[in-house]
Short mmCIF file of N, CA, C and O and ligand atoms in Angstrom, two decimals:
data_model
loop_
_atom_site.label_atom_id
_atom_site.label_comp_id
_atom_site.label_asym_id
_atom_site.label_seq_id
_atom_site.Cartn_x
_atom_site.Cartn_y
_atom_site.Cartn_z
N UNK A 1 -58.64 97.01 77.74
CA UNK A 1 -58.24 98.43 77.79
C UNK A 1 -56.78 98.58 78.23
O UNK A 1 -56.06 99.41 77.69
N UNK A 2 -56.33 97.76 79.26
CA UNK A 2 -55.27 97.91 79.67
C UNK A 2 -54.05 97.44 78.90
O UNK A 2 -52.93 97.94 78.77
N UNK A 3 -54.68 96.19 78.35
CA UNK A 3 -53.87 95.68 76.82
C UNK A 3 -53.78 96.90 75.92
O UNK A 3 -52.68 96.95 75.36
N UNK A 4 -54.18 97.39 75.77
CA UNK A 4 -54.23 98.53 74.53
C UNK A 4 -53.47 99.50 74.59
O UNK A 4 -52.67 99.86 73.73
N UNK A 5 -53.77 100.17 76.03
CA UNK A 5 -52.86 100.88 76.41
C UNK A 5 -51.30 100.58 77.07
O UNK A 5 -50.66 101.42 77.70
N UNK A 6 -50.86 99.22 76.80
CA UNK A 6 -49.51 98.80 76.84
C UNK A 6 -49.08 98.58 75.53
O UNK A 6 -47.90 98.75 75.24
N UNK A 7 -49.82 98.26 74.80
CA UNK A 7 -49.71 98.16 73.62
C UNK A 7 -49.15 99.82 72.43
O UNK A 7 -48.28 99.95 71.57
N UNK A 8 -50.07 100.67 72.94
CA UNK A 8 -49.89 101.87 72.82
C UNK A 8 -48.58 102.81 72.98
O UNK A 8 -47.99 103.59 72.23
N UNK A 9 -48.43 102.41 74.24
CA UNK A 9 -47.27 102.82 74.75
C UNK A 9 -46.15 102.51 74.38
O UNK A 9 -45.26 103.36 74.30
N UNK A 10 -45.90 100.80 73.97
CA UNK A 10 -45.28 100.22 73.13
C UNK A 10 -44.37 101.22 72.36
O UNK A 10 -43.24 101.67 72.50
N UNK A 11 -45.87 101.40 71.04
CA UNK A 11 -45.66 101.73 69.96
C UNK A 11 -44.82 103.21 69.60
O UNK A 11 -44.07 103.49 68.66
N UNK A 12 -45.31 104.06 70.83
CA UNK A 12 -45.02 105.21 70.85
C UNK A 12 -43.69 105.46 71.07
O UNK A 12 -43.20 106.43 70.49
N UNK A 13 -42.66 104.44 72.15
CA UNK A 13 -41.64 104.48 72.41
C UNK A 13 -40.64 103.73 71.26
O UNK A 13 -39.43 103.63 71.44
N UNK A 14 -41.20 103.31 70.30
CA UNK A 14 -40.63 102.48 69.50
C UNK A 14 -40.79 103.58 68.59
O UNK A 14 -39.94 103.63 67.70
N UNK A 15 -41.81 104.63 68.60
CA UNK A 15 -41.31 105.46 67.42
C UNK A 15 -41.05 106.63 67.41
O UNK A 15 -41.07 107.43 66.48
N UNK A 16 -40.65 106.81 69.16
CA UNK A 16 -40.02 107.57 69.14
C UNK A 16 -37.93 107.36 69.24
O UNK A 16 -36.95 108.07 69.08
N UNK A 17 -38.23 106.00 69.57
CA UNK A 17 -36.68 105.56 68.95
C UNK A 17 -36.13 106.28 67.70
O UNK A 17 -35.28 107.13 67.42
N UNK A 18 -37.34 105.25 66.92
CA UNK A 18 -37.13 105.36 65.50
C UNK A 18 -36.98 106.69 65.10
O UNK A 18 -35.84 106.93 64.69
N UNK A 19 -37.74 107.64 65.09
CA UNK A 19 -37.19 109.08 65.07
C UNK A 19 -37.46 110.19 66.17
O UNK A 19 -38.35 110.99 66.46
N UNK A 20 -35.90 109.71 66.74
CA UNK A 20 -35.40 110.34 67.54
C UNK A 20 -35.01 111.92 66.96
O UNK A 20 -34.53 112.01 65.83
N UNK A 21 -35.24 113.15 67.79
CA UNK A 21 -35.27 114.16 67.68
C UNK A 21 -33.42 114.22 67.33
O UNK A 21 -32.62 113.39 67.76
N UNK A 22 -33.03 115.54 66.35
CA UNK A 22 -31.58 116.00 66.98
C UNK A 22 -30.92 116.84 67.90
O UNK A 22 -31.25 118.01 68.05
N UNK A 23 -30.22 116.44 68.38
CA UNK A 23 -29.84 117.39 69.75
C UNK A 23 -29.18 118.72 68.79
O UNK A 23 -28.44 118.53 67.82
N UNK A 24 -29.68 120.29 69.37
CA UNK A 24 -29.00 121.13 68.45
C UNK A 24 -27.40 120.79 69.59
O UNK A 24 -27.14 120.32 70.69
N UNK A 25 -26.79 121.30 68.58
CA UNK A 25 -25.11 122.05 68.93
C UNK A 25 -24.90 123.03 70.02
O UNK A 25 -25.99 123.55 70.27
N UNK A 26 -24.28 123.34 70.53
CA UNK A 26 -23.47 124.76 71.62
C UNK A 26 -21.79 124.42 71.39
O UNK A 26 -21.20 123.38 71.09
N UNK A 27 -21.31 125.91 71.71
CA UNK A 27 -20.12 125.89 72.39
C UNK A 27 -19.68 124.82 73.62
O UNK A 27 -20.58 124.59 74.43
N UNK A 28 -18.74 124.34 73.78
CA UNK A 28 -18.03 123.80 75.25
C UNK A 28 -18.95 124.51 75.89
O UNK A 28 -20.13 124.18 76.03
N UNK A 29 -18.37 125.57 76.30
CA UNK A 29 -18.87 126.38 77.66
C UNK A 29 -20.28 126.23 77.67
O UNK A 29 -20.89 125.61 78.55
N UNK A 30 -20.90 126.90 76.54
CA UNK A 30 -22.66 127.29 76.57
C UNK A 30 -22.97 125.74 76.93
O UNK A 30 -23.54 125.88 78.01
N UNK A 31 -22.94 124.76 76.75
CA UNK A 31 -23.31 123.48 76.85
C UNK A 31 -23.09 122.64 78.51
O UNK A 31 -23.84 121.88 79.13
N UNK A 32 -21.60 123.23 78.87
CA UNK A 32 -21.45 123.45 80.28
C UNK A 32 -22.54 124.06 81.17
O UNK A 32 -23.03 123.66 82.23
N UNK A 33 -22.78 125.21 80.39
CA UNK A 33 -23.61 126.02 81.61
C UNK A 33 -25.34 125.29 81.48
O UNK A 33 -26.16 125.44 82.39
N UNK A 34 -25.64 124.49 80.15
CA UNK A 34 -27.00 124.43 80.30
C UNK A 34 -26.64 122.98 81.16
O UNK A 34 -27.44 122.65 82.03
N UNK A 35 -25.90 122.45 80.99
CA UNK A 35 -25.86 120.76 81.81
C UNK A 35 -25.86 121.20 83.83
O UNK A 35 -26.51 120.63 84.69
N UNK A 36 -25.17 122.02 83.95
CA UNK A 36 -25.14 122.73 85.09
C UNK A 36 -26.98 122.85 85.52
O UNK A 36 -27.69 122.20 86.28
N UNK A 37 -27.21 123.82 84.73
CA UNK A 37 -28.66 124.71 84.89
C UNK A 37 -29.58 123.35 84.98
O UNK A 37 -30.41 123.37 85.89
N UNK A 38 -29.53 122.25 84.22
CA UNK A 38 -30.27 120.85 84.41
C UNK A 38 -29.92 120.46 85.42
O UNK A 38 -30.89 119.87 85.90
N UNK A 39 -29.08 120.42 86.10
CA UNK A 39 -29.11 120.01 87.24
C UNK A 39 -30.05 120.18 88.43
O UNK A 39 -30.13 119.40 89.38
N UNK A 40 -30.95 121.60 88.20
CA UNK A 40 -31.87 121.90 88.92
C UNK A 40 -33.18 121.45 88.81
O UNK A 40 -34.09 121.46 89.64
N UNK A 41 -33.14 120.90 87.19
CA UNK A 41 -34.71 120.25 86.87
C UNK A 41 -35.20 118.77 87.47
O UNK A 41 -34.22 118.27 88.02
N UNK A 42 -36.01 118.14 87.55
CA UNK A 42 -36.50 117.00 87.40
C UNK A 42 -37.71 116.54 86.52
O UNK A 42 -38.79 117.11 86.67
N UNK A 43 -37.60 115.77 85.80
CA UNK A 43 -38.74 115.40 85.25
C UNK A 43 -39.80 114.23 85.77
O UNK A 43 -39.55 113.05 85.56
N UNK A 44 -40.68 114.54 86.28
CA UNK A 44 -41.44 112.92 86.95
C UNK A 44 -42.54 112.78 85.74
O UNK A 44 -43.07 113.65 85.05
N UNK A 45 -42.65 111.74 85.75
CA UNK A 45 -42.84 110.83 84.55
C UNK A 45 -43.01 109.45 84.56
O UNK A 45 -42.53 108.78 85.48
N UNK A 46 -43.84 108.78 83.32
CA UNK A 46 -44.16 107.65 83.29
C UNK A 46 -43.33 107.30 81.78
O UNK A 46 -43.44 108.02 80.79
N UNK A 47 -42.79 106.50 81.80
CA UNK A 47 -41.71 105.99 80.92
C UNK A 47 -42.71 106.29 79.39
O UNK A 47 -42.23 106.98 78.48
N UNK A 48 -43.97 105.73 79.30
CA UNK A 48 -44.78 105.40 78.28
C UNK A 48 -45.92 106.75 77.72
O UNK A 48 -46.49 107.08 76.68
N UNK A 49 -45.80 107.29 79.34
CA UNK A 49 -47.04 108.48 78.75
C UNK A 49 -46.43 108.95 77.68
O UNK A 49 -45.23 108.89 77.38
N UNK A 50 -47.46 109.49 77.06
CA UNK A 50 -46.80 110.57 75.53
C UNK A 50 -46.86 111.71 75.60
O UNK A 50 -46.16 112.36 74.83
N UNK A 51 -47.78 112.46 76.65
CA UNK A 51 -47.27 113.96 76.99
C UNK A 51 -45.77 113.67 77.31
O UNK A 51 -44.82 114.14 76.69
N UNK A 52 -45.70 112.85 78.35
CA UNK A 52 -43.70 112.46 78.51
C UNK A 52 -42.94 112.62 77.86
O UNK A 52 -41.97 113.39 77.83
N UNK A 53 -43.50 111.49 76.91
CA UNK A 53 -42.73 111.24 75.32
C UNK A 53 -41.94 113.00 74.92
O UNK A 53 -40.77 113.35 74.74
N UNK A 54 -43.60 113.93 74.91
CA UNK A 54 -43.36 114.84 74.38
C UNK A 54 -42.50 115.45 74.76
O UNK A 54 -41.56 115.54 73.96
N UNK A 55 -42.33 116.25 76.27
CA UNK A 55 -41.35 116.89 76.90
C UNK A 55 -40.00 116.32 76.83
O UNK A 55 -39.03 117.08 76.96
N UNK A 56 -39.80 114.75 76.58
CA UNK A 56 -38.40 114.16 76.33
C UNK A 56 -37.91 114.76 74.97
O UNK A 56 -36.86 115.42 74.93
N UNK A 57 -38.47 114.59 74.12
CA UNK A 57 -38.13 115.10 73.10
C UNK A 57 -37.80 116.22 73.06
O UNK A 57 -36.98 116.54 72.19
N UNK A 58 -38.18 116.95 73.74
CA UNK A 58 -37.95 118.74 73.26
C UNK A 58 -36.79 118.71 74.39
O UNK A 58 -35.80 119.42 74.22
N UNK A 59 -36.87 118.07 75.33
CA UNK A 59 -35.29 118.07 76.00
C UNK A 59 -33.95 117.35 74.86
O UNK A 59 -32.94 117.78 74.31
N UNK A 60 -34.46 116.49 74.92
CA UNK A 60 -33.46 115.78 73.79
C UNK A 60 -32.97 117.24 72.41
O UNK A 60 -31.86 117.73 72.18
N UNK A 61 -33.99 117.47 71.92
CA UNK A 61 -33.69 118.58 70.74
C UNK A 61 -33.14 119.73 71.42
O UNK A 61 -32.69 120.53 70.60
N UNK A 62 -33.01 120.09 72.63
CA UNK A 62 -32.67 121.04 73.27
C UNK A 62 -31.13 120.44 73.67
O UNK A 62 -30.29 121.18 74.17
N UNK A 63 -30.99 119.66 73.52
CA UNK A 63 -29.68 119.37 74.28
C UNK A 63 -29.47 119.47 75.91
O UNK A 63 -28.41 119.93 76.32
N UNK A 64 -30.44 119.05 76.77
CA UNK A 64 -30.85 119.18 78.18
C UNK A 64 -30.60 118.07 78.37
O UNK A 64 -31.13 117.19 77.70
N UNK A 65 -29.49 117.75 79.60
CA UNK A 65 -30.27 116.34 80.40
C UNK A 65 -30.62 116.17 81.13
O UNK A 65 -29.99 116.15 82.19
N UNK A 66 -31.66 115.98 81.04
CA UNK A 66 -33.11 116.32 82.22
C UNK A 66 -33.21 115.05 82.58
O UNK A 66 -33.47 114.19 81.74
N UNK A 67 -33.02 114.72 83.96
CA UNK A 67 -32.77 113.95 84.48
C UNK A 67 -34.65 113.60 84.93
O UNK A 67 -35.54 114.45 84.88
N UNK A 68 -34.85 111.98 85.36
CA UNK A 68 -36.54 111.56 84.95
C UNK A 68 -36.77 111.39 86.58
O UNK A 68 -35.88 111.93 87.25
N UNK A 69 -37.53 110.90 87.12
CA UNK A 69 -38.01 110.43 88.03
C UNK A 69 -39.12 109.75 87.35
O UNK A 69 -39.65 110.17 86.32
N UNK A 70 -39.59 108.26 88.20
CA UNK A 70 -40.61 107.44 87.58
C UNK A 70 -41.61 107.67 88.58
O UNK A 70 -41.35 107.21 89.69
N UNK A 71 -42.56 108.21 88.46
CA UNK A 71 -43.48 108.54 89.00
C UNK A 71 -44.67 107.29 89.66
O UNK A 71 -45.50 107.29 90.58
N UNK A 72 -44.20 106.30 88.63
CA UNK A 72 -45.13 105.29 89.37
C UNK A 72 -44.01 104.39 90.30
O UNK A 72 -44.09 103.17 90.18
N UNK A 73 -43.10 104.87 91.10
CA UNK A 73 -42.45 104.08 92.34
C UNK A 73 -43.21 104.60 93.46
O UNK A 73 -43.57 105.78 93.39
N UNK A 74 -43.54 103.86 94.57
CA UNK A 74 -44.75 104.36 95.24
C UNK A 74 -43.79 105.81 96.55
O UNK A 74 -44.55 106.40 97.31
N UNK A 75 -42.39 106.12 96.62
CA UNK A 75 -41.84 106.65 96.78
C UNK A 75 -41.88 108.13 96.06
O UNK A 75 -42.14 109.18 96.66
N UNK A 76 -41.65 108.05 94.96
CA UNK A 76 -41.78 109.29 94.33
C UNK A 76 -43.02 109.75 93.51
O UNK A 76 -43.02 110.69 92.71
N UNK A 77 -44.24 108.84 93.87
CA UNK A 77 -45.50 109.15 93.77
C UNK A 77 -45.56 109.86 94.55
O UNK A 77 -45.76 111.04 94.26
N UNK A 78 -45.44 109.55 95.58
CA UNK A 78 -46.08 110.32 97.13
C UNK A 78 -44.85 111.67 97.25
O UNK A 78 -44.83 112.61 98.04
N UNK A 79 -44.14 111.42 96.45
CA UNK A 79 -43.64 113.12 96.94
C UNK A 79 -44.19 114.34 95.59
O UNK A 79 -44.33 115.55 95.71
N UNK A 80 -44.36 113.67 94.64
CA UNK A 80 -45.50 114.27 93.71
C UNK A 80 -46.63 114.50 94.13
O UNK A 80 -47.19 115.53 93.77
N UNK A 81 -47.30 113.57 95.04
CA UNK A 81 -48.47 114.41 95.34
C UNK A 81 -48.40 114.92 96.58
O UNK A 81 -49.48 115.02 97.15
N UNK A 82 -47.38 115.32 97.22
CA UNK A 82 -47.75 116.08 98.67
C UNK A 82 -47.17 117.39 98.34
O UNK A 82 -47.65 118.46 98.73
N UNK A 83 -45.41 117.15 97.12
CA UNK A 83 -45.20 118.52 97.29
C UNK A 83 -45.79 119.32 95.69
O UNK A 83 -46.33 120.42 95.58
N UNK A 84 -45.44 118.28 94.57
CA UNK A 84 -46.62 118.92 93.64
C UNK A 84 -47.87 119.49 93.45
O UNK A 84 -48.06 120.57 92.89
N UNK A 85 -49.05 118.46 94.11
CA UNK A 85 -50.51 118.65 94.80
C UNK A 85 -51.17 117.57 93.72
O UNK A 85 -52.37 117.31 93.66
N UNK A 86 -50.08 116.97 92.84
CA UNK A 86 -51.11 115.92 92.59
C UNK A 86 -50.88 114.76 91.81
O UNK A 86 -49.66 114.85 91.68
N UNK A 87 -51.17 113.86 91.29
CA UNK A 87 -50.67 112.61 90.71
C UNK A 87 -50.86 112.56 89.43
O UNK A 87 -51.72 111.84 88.92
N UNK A 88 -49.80 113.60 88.55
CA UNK A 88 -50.13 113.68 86.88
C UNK A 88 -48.86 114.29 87.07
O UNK A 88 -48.34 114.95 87.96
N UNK A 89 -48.36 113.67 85.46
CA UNK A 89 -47.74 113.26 84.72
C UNK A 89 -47.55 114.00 83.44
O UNK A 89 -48.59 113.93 82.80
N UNK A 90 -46.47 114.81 82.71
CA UNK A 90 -45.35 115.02 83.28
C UNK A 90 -45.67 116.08 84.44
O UNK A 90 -46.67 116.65 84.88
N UNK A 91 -44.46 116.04 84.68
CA UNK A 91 -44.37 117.53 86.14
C UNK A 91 -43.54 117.56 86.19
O UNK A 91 -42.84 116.54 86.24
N UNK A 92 -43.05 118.82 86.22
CA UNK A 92 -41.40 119.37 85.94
C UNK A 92 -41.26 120.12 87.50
O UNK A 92 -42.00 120.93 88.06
N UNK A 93 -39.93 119.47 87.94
CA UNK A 93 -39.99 119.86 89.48
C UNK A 93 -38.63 120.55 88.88
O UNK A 93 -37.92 119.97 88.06
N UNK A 94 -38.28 122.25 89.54
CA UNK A 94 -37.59 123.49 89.62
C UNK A 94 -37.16 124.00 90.24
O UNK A 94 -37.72 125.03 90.61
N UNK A 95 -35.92 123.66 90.76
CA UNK A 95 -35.67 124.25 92.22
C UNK A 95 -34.15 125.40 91.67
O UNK A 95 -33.10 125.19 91.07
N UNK A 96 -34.78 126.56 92.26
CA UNK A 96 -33.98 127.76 91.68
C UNK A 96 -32.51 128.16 92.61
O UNK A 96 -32.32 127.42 93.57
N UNK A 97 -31.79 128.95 92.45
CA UNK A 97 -30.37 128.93 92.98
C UNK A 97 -30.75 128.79 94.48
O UNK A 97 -30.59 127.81 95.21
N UNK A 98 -31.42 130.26 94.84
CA UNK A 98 -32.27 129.97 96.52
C UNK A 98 -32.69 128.55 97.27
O UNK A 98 -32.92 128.36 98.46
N UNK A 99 -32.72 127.60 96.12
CA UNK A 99 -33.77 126.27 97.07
C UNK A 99 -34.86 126.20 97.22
O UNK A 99 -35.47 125.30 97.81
N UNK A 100 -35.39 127.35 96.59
CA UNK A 100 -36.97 127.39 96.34
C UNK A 100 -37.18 126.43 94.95
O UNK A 100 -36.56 126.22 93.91
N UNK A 101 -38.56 125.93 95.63
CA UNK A 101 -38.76 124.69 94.10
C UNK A 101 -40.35 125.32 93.90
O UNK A 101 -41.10 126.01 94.58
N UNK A 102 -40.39 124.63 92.52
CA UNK A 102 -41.55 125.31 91.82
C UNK A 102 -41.84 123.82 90.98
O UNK A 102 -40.97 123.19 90.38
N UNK A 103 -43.34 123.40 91.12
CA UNK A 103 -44.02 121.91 90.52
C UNK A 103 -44.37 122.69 89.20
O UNK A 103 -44.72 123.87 89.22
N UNK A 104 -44.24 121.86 87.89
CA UNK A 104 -44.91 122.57 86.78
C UNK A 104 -45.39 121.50 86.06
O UNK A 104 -44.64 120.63 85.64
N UNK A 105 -46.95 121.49 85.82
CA UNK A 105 -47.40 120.27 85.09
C UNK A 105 -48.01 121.02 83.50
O UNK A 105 -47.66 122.02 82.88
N UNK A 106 -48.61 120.43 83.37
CA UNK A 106 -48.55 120.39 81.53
C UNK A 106 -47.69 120.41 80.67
O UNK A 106 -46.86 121.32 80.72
N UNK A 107 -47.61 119.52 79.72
CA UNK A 107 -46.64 118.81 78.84
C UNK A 107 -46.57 120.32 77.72
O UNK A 107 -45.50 120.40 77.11
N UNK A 108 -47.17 120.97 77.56
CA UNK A 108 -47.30 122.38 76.84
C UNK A 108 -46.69 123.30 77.25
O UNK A 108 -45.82 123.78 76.52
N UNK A 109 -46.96 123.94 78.77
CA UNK A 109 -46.13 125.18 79.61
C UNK A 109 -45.02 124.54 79.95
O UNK A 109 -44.04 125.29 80.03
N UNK A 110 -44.71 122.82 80.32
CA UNK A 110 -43.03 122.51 79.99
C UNK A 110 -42.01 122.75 79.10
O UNK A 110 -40.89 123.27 79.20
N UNK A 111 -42.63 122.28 78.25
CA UNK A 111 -41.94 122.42 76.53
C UNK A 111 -41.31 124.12 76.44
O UNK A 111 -40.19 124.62 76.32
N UNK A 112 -42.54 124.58 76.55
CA UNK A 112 -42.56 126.20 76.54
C UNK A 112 -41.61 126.58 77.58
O UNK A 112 -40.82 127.51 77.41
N UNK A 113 -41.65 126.06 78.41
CA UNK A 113 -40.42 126.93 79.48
C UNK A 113 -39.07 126.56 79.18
O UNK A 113 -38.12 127.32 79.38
N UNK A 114 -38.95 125.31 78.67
CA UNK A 114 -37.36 124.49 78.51
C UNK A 114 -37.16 125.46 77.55
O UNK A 114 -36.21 126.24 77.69
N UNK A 115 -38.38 125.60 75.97
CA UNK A 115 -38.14 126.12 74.77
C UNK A 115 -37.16 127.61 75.46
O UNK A 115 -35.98 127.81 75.19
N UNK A 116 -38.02 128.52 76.39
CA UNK A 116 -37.87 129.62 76.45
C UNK A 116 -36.25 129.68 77.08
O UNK A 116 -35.32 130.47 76.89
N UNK A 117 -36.39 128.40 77.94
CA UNK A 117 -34.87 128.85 78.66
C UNK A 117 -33.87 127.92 78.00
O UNK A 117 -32.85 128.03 78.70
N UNK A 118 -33.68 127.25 77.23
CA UNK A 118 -32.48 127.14 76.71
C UNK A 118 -32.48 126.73 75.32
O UNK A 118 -31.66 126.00 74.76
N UNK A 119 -33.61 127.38 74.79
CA UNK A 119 -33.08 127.49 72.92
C UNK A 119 -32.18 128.09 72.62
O UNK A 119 -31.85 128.16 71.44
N1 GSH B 1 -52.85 117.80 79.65
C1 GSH B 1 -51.85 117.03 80.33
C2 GSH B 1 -52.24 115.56 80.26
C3 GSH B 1 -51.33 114.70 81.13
C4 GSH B 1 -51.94 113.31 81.40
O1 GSH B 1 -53.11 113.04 81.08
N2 GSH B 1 -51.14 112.47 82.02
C5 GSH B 1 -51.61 111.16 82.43
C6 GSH B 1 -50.62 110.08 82.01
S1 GSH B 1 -50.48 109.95 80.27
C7 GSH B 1 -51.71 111.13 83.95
O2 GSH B 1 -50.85 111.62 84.63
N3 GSH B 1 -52.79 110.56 84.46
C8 GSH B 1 -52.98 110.44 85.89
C9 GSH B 1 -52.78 109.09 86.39
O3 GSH B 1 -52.44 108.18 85.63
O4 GSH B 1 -52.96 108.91 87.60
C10 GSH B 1 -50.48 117.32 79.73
O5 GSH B 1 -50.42 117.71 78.55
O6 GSH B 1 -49.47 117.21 80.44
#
């Protein structure tokens, strides 16, 4: 099982090489301000999951650089599950101009929020 699922994972990152999303275009500036605005995101994540996969991609097509955290370092596990509430993968950590942070898991309401805030 565990073979399979390295195996899997493999495959998925190999095709998502292979077709790699395109980053859309911006202005200088507009592109300034979303690299800025990323600065507030984090993505924790497992290099191989494919919900991951997924949310990379729609960052990538978004032109975001959403910076990762590896979720399986036993360091930033444990701050996923004390300040997130739990040990899944992706989770989009949000910390707004205030310093207030906000945990957001599902690879669906991620997508959807990046989609909403910087298409
Ligand atoms: N419905 C979730 C599924 C996420 C999921 O199942 N993630 C797996 C990794 S692929 C996970 O975190 N499992 C918990 C664990 O491995 O401890 C989503 O779309 O984000």
């Amino acid at each position: 099982m565990k073979v399979i699922r390295l195996v899997l994972g493999q495959l998925i990152l190999l095709l998502n090489a292979i077709f790699s999303p395109r980053a859309m275009k911006r202005s200088e500036d507009a592109q300034q301000q979303v690299n800025d605005q990323a600065k507030q995101l984090q993505l924790y994540q497992f290099e191989s999951c494919p919900f991951c996969v997924k949310v990379r991609r729609s960052a990538k097509r978004l032109n975001l650089p959403l910076a990762t955290v590896d979720a399986k370092q036993p360091d930033n596990e444990q701050v996923l599950i004390e300040q997130g509430g739990k040990r899944k993968v992706p989770c989009l950590r949000i910390e707004d101009k205030s310093g207030q942070v906000k945990w957001m898991y599902e690879s669906n309401d991620i997508v959807a929020y990046l989609e909403q805030r910087f298409a």
